[in-house]
Amino acid sequence: ATLESDLRQAIHEGQLQLYYQVQVDRDRRPVGAEALVRWMHPLRGMVPPAQFIPFAEESSLILDIGHWVLDEACRQIAAWSHHERTRQLVLAVNISARQFKQPGFVEQVAAVIRKHGIQPARLKLELTESIALEEIGVITAKMHALRSELGISLSLDDFGTGYSSLSYLKRLPLDQIKIDQGFVRDMTVDSSDAVMVKTIIDMAHNFDLEVIAEGVETAAQLELLEQYGCVVFQGYLFGRPVPAAEFEAHL
Ligand code: G
Ligand code: G
Ligand code: MN
Ligand code: NA
């Protein structure tokens, strides 16, 4: 079988699963999670997204996967809304550029929110700078509809690795930017990465955006990030991506 037919089957036979990685505030309190898809292949075992998402993005498969992820994430938000310790969490979902650009994307998100009866404020979409390759007016209109009309929040993922300019950042209706983990990884040993991180944090605050650092693995990284004014964190230091039951047990 080809990867494509395998993956098509995976979606329909329930082989995809979401893992959840905690996001914490300055007091190390859980404030949210990022949903990360995994493929539980019957023969190959757990296949990480890096091995099938880029492939899926070359075809319309990413639209099916994206829709499944959104539906499953909203189902999880609904389940969490019944429990004291999870009801305040905001769940972030990765959205491919192709999925975002799909006509009817806003309506799809609205329909999934309605289906599960969740509060829109519990859902966050992570977009990447590659969406900015489309016409700016189209993107901002879509983002505005998601944010102001539906009431969900928007984060710009992998920030610093793409090509978007400051003027884009000024115009895009965003709530948060995510500092790419590549900068965080080396910030305590490479001063140019440290400058990058500090500059992104300052810029985010000047644009009134929340900033989250991802890939935080060490206490030294955390200390420097706090010194630079970052107050929301994600990374192995706080928790790895895990299945929902394990995530809930560790809260
Ligand atoms: O979980 P992991 O670090 O292996 O994820 C690797 C990459 O796969 C990340 O860049 C992440 O954004 C992407 N990814 C994970 N889950 C999803 C998903 O549900 N949809 C999309 N489009 N990308 C995802
Ligand atoms: O591109 P995106 O931010 O969506 O991808 C997040 C990816 O980063 C996931 O694959 C997740 O497993 C991974 N990740 C999360 N925290 C850490 C960390 O502390 N260190 C490393 N190396 N990877 C991490
Ligand atoms: Mn992400
Ligand atoms: Na990222």
CSV table of C-alpha atoms and ligand atoms in Angstrom, one decimal:
chain,number,residue,atom,x,y,z
A,1,ALA,CA,0.0,0.0,0.0
A,2,THR,CA,1.1,3.6,-0.6
A,3,LEU,CA,1.5,6.1,2.1
A,4,GLU,CA,-1.4,8.0,0.6
A,5,SER,CA,-3.9,5.0,0.8
A,6,ASP,CA,-2.6,4.1,4.2
A,7,LEU,CA,-3.2,7.6,5.5
A,8,ARG,CA,-6.7,7.8,3.9
A,9,GLN,CA,-7.5,4.6,5.7
A,10,ALA,CA,-6.0,5.9,8.9
A,11,ILE,CA,-8.4,8.8,9.0
A,12,HIS,CA,-11.4,6.6,8.4
A,13,GLU,CA,-10.4,3.8,10.8
A,14,GLY,CA,-9.6,6.0,13.8
A,15,GLN,CA,-5.8,5.6,13.7
A,16,LEU,CA,-5.2,9.2,14.3
A,17,GLN,CA,-4.9,10.4,17.9
A,18,LEU,CA,-4.2,13.8,19.6
A,19,TYR,CA,-1.5,14.3,22.2
A,20,TYR,CA,-1.6,17.3,24.4
A,21,GLN,CA,1.4,19.4,25.6
A,22,VAL,CA,0.9,21.7,28.5
A,23,GLN,CA,1.4,25.5,28.4
A,24,VAL,CA,2.1,27.3,31.7
A,25,ASP,CA,2.1,30.8,33.1
A,26,ARG,CA,4.8,32.6,35.2
A,27,ASP,CA,3.5,30.7,38.3
A,28,ARG,CA,3.9,27.4,36.4
A,29,ARG,CA,0.2,27.0,36.4
A,30,PRO,CA,-1.3,25.2,33.4
A,31,VAL,CA,-3.2,27.7,31.2
A,32,GLY,CA,-3.6,25.7,28.1
A,33,ALA,CA,-2.3,22.9,25.8
A,34,GLU,CA,-1.2,22.4,22.3
A,35,ALA,CA,-2.9,19.5,20.4
A,36,LEU,CA,-0.4,17.5,18.4
A,37,VAL,CA,-1.5,14.8,16.0
A,38,ARG,CA,-0.1,11.2,16.1
A,39,TRP,CA,-0.7,8.3,13.7
A,40,MET,CA,-1.0,5.0,15.5
A,41,HIS,CA,-0.1,2.7,12.6
A,42,PRO,CA,-1.1,-0.9,13.2
A,43,LEU,CA,2.3,-2.2,11.9
A,44,ARG,CA,4.7,0.8,12.0
A,45,GLY,CA,3.7,1.9,15.5
A,46,MET,CA,3.5,5.6,16.4
A,47,VAL,CA,4.3,7.8,13.4
A,48,PRO,CA,5.2,11.4,14.3
A,49,PRO,CA,3.6,14.2,12.3
A,50,ALA,CA,6.9,15.2,10.7
A,51,GLN,CA,6.6,12.0,8.8
A,52,PHE,CA,3.2,12.4,7.4
A,53,ILE,CA,2.0,16.1,7.7
A,54,PRO,CA,4.4,17.5,5.0
A,55,PHE,CA,3.3,14.6,2.7
A,56,ALA,CA,-0.4,15.2,3.5
A,57,GLU,CA,0.1,19.0,2.7
A,58,GLU,CA,0.9,18.1,-0.9
A,59,SER,CA,-2.6,16.8,-1.4
A,60,SER,CA,-6.1,17.4,-0.2
A,61,LEU,CA,-5.4,14.8,2.5
A,62,ILE,CA,-4.4,17.6,4.8
A,63,LEU,CA,-7.9,19.0,4.6
A,64,ASP,CA,-9.4,15.7,5.9
A,65,ILE,CA,-6.7,15.4,8.6
A,66,GLY,CA,-7.2,19.1,9.6
A,67,HIS,CA,-11.0,18.7,9.8
A,68,TRP,CA,-10.6,15.5,12.0
A,69,VAL,CA,-8.1,17.3,14.3
A,70,LEU,CA,-10.4,20.3,14.7
A,71,ASP,CA,-13.4,18.1,15.5
A,72,GLU,CA,-11.4,15.9,18.0
A,73,ALA,CA,-9.9,19.0,19.7
A,74,CYS,CA,-13.4,20.5,20.2
A,75,ARG,CA,-14.7,17.2,21.5
A,76,GLN,CA,-11.8,17.3,24.0
A,77,ILE,CA,-12.6,21.0,25.0
A,78,ALA,CA,-16.2,19.9,25.6
A,79,ALA,CA,-15.1,17.0,27.8
A,80,TRP,CA,-12.7,19.3,29.7
A,81,SER,CA,-15.5,21.9,30.3
A,82,HIS,CA,-17.1,19.5,32.8
A,83,HIS,CA,-14.1,19.4,35.2
A,84,GLU,CA,-12.9,22.1,37.5
A,85,ARG,CA,-9.2,21.7,36.7
A,86,THR,CA,-9.5,21.6,33.0
A,87,ARG,CA,-12.4,24.0,32.2
A,88,GLN,CA,-10.2,27.1,32.0
A,89,LEU,CA,-7.7,25.6,29.6
A,90,VAL,CA,-7.3,27.0,26.1
A,91,LEU,CA,-6.6,24.4,23.5
A,92,ALA,CA,-4.3,25.4,20.6
A,93,VAL,CA,-4.7,23.5,17.3
A,94,ASN,CA,-2.2,23.7,14.4
A,95,ILE,CA,-3.7,24.8,11.1
A,96,SER,CA,-2.0,24.2,7.8
A,97,ALA,CA,-1.8,27.1,5.3
A,98,ARG,CA,-3.7,25.0,2.8
A,99,GLN,CA,-6.5,24.4,5.3
A,100,PHE,CA,-6.7,28.0,6.3
A,101,LYS,CA,-6.9,29.1,2.6
A,102,GLN,CA,-9.6,26.5,1.9
A,103,PRO,CA,-12.9,28.3,0.9
A,104,GLY,CA,-15.4,27.8,3.8
A,105,PHE,CA,-12.7,27.4,6.5
A,106,VAL,CA,-14.4,29.9,8.8
A,107,GLU,CA,-17.8,28.2,8.4
A,108,GLN,CA,-16.1,24.8,9.1
A,109,VAL,CA,-14.7,26.1,12.4
A,110,ALA,CA,-18.0,27.7,13.3
A,111,ALA,CA,-19.8,24.4,12.6
A,112,VAL,CA,-17.4,22.3,14.7
A,113,ILE,CA,-17.7,24.7,17.6
A,114,ARG,CA,-21.5,24.6,17.4
A,115,LYS,CA,-21.5,20.8,17.1
A,116,HIS,CA,-19.7,20.4,20.4
A,117,GLY,CA,-21.3,23.3,22.1
A,118,ILE,CA,-18.0,24.7,23.3
A,119,GLN,CA,-17.1,28.3,24.3
A,120,PRO,CA,-15.2,29.7,21.4
A,121,ALA,CA,-12.7,31.4,23.8
A,122,ARG,CA,-11.4,27.9,24.7
A,123,LEU,CA,-10.1,27.4,21.2
A,124,LYS,CA,-7.0,28.8,19.7
A,125,LEU,CA,-5.7,28.3,16.2
A,126,GLU,CA,-2.0,28.3,15.5
A,127,LEU,CA,-1.2,29.7,12.0
A,128,THR,CA,2.2,29.9,10.4
A,129,GLU,CA,3.8,32.8,8.5
A,130,SER,CA,3.3,30.8,5.3
A,131,ILE,CA,-0.4,32.0,5.3
A,132,ALA,CA,1.0,35.5,4.6
A,133,LEU,CA,1.9,34.4,1.1
A,134,GLU,CA,-1.7,34.8,0.2
A,135,GLU,CA,-3.2,38.3,-0.4
A,136,ILE,CA,-3.1,40.3,2.8
A,137,GLY,CA,-6.7,41.5,2.5
A,138,VAL,CA,-8.1,38.0,2.2
A,139,ILE,CA,-6.0,36.7,5.2
A,140,THR,CA,-6.9,39.6,7.5
A,141,ALA,CA,-10.6,39.3,6.6
A,142,LYS,CA,-10.6,35.6,7.4
A,143,MET,CA,-8.6,36.1,10.6
A,144,HIS,CA,-11.0,38.9,11.6
A,145,ALA,CA,-14.0,36.6,11.1
A,146,LEU,CA,-12.4,33.9,13.2
A,147,ARG,CA,-11.4,36.2,16.0
A,148,SER,CA,-14.0,38.9,16.2
A,149,GLU,CA,-17.1,37.2,14.9
A,150,LEU,CA,-16.5,33.6,16.2
A,151,GLY,CA,-14.5,34.7,19.3
A,152,ILE,CA,-11.6,32.2,19.1
A,153,SER,CA,-8.0,33.3,19.5
A,154,LEU,CA,-5.2,33.2,17.0
A,155,SER,CA,-1.5,32.5,17.5
A,156,LEU,CA,1.4,32.9,14.9
A,157,ASP,CA,3.5,29.7,15.2
A,158,ASP,CA,7.2,29.2,14.5
A,159,PHE,CA,7.7,33.0,14.7
A,160,GLY,CA,11.0,34.2,13.3
A,161,THR,CA,11.6,31.4,10.8
A,162,GLY,CA,9.4,32.8,8.0
A,163,TYR,CA,9.6,35.9,5.8
A,164,SER,CA,6.8,38.1,7.1
A,165,SER,CA,7.6,41.7,7.6
A,166,LEU,CA,6.8,43.9,10.6
A,167,SER,CA,4.1,45.6,8.6
A,168,TYR,CA,2.3,42.2,8.2
A,169,LEU,CA,2.6,41.7,11.9
A,170,LYS,CA,1.0,45.1,12.5
A,171,ARG,CA,-1.9,44.3,10.2
A,172,LEU,CA,-2.7,40.7,11.2
A,173,PRO,CA,-5.4,40.4,13.9
A,174,LEU,CA,-3.5,38.2,16.3
A,175,ASP,CA,-3.6,37.4,20.0
A,176,GLN,CA,-0.3,35.7,20.4
A,177,ILE,CA,3.0,34.9,18.8
A,178,LYS,CA,5.0,31.7,19.4
A,179,ILE,CA,8.8,32.1,19.5
A,180,ASP,CA,10.2,29.3,17.4
A,181,GLN,CA,11.9,26.6,19.4
A,182,GLY,CA,15.1,26.9,17.3
A,183,PHE,CA,15.8,30.2,19.0
A,184,VAL,CA,15.0,29.0,22.4
A,185,ARG,CA,17.2,25.9,22.1
A,186,ASP,CA,20.4,27.9,21.6
A,187,MET,CA,19.6,31.1,23.4
A,188,THR,CA,21.8,30.3,26.4
A,189,VAL,CA,24.8,29.4,24.3
A,190,ASP,CA,24.4,31.6,21.2
A,191,SER,CA,24.1,35.4,21.8
A,192,SER,CA,22.6,36.0,18.4
A,193,ASP,CA,19.7,33.7,19.3
A,194,ALA,CA,19.4,35.4,22.6
A,195,VAL,CA,19.1,38.8,20.8
A,196,MET,CA,16.5,37.3,18.5
A,197,VAL,CA,14.4,36.0,21.4
A,198,LYS,CA,14.7,39.3,23.3
A,199,THR,CA,13.8,41.3,20.2
A,200,ILE,CA,10.7,39.1,19.5
A,201,ILE,CA,9.5,39.5,23.1
A,202,ASP,CA,9.9,43.3,23.0
A,203,MET,CA,8.2,43.5,19.7
A,204,ALA,CA,5.3,41.4,20.7
A,205,HIS,CA,4.7,43.5,23.8
A,206,ASN,CA,4.9,46.7,21.7
A,207,PHE,CA,2.2,45.3,19.4
A,208,ASP,CA,0.1,44.3,22.5
A,209,LEU,CA,0.5,40.6,21.7
A,210,GLU,CA,1.0,37.8,24.2
A,211,VAL,CA,4.2,35.9,23.6
A,212,ILE,CA,4.8,32.2,24.3
A,213,ALA,CA,8.2,30.5,24.2
A,214,GLU,CA,8.1,26.9,23.0
A,215,GLY,CA,10.8,24.2,23.3
A,216,VAL,CA,11.7,25.2,26.8
A,217,GLU,CA,13.9,22.4,28.1
A,218,THR,CA,16.1,23.8,30.8
A,219,ALA,CA,15.9,26.0,33.9
A,220,ALA,CA,18.6,28.2,32.4
A,221,GLN,CA,16.4,28.9,29.3
A,222,LEU,CA,13.4,29.6,31.5
A,223,GLU,CA,15.4,32.0,33.6
A,224,LEU,CA,16.6,34.0,30.7
A,225,LEU,CA,13.2,34.0,29.1
A,226,GLU,CA,11.7,35.4,32.3
A,227,GLN,CA,14.4,38.0,32.5
A,228,TYR,CA,13.4,39.1,29.0
A,229,GLY,CA,9.7,39.4,30.0
A,230,CYS,CA,8.2,36.2,28.6
A,231,VAL,CA,5.4,34.9,30.9
A,232,VAL,CA,4.0,31.9,29.0
A,233,PHE,CA,5.9,28.7,28.3
A,234,GLN,CA,5.8,25.3,26.6
A,235,GLY,CA,8.4,22.6,26.5
A,236,TYR,CA,9.7,19.4,27.9
A,237,LEU,CA,10.7,21.2,31.1
A,238,PHE,CA,6.9,21.4,31.9
A,239,GLY,CA,5.7,18.3,30.1
A,240,ARG,CA,5.9,16.3,26.9
A,241,PRO,CA,3.0,15.8,24.5
A,242,VAL,CA,0.9,13.0,26.0
A,243,PRO,CA,-2.5,11.4,25.5
A,244,ALA,CA,-5.5,13.1,27.2
A,245,ALA,CA,-5.7,10.7,30.1
A,246,GLU,CA,-2.0,11.2,31.0
A,247,PHE,CA,-2.3,15.0,30.5
A,248,GLU,CA,-5.2,15.1,32.9
A,249,ALA,CA,-3.4,12.9,35.5
A,250,HIS,CA,-0.4,15.3,35.5
A,251,LEU,CA,-2.4,18.5,36.0
B,1,G,O1,4.5,16.8,17.7
B,1,G,P1,5.7,17.1,16.9
B,1,G,O2,6.7,18.0,17.5
B,1,G,O3,6.3,15.9,16.3
B,1,G,O4,5.1,17.9,15.6
B,1,G,C1,5.9,18.2,14.5
B,1,G,C2,5.2,19.1,13.5
B,1,G,O5,4.0,18.7,13.1
B,1,G,C3,5.0,20.5,14.1
B,1,G,O6,5.5,21.5,13.2
B,1,G,C4,3.5,20.6,14.2
B,1,G,O7,3.1,22.0,14.0
B,1,G,C5,3.0,19.7,13.2
B,1,G,N1,1.7,19.2,13.6
B,1,G,C6,1.4,18.5,14.7
B,1,G,N2,0.1,18.3,14.8
B,1,G,C7,-0.5,18.9,13.7
B,1,G,C8,-1.8,19.0,13.3
B,1,G,O8,-2.8,18.6,13.9
B,1,G,N3,-2.0,19.7,12.1
B,1,G,C9,-1.0,20.3,11.4
B,1,G,N4,-1.3,20.9,10.3
B,1,G,N5,0.3,20.1,11.8
B,1,G,C10,0.6,19.5,13.0
B,2,G,O1,5.8,23.6,14.9
B,2,G,P1,5.1,23.3,16.2
B,2,G,O2,5.3,24.4,17.2
B,2,G,O3,3.6,23.1,16.0
B,2,G,O4,5.7,22.0,16.8
B,2,G,C1,5.8,21.7,18.1
B,2,G,C2,6.7,20.5,18.2
B,2,G,O5,7.7,20.7,19.1
B,2,G,C3,6.0,19.2,18.5
B,2,G,O6,6.5,18.2,17.7
B,2,G,C4,6.5,18.9,19.9
B,2,G,O7,6.6,17.5,20.1
B,2,G,C5,7.9,19.6,19.9
B,2,G,N1,8.4,20.0,21.2
B,2,G,C6,7.6,20.5,22.2
B,2,G,N2,8.3,20.8,23.3
B,2,G,C7,9.6,20.6,22.9
B,2,G,C8,10.9,20.7,23.7
B,2,G,O8,10.9,21.1,24.8
B,2,G,N3,12.0,20.3,23.0
B,2,G,C9,11.9,19.8,21.7
B,2,G,N4,13.1,19.4,21.1
B,2,G,N5,10.8,19.7,21.0
B,2,G,C10,9.6,20.0,21.6
B,3,MN,MN,2.4,24.5,16.9
B,4,NA,NA,6.3,26.0,16.5
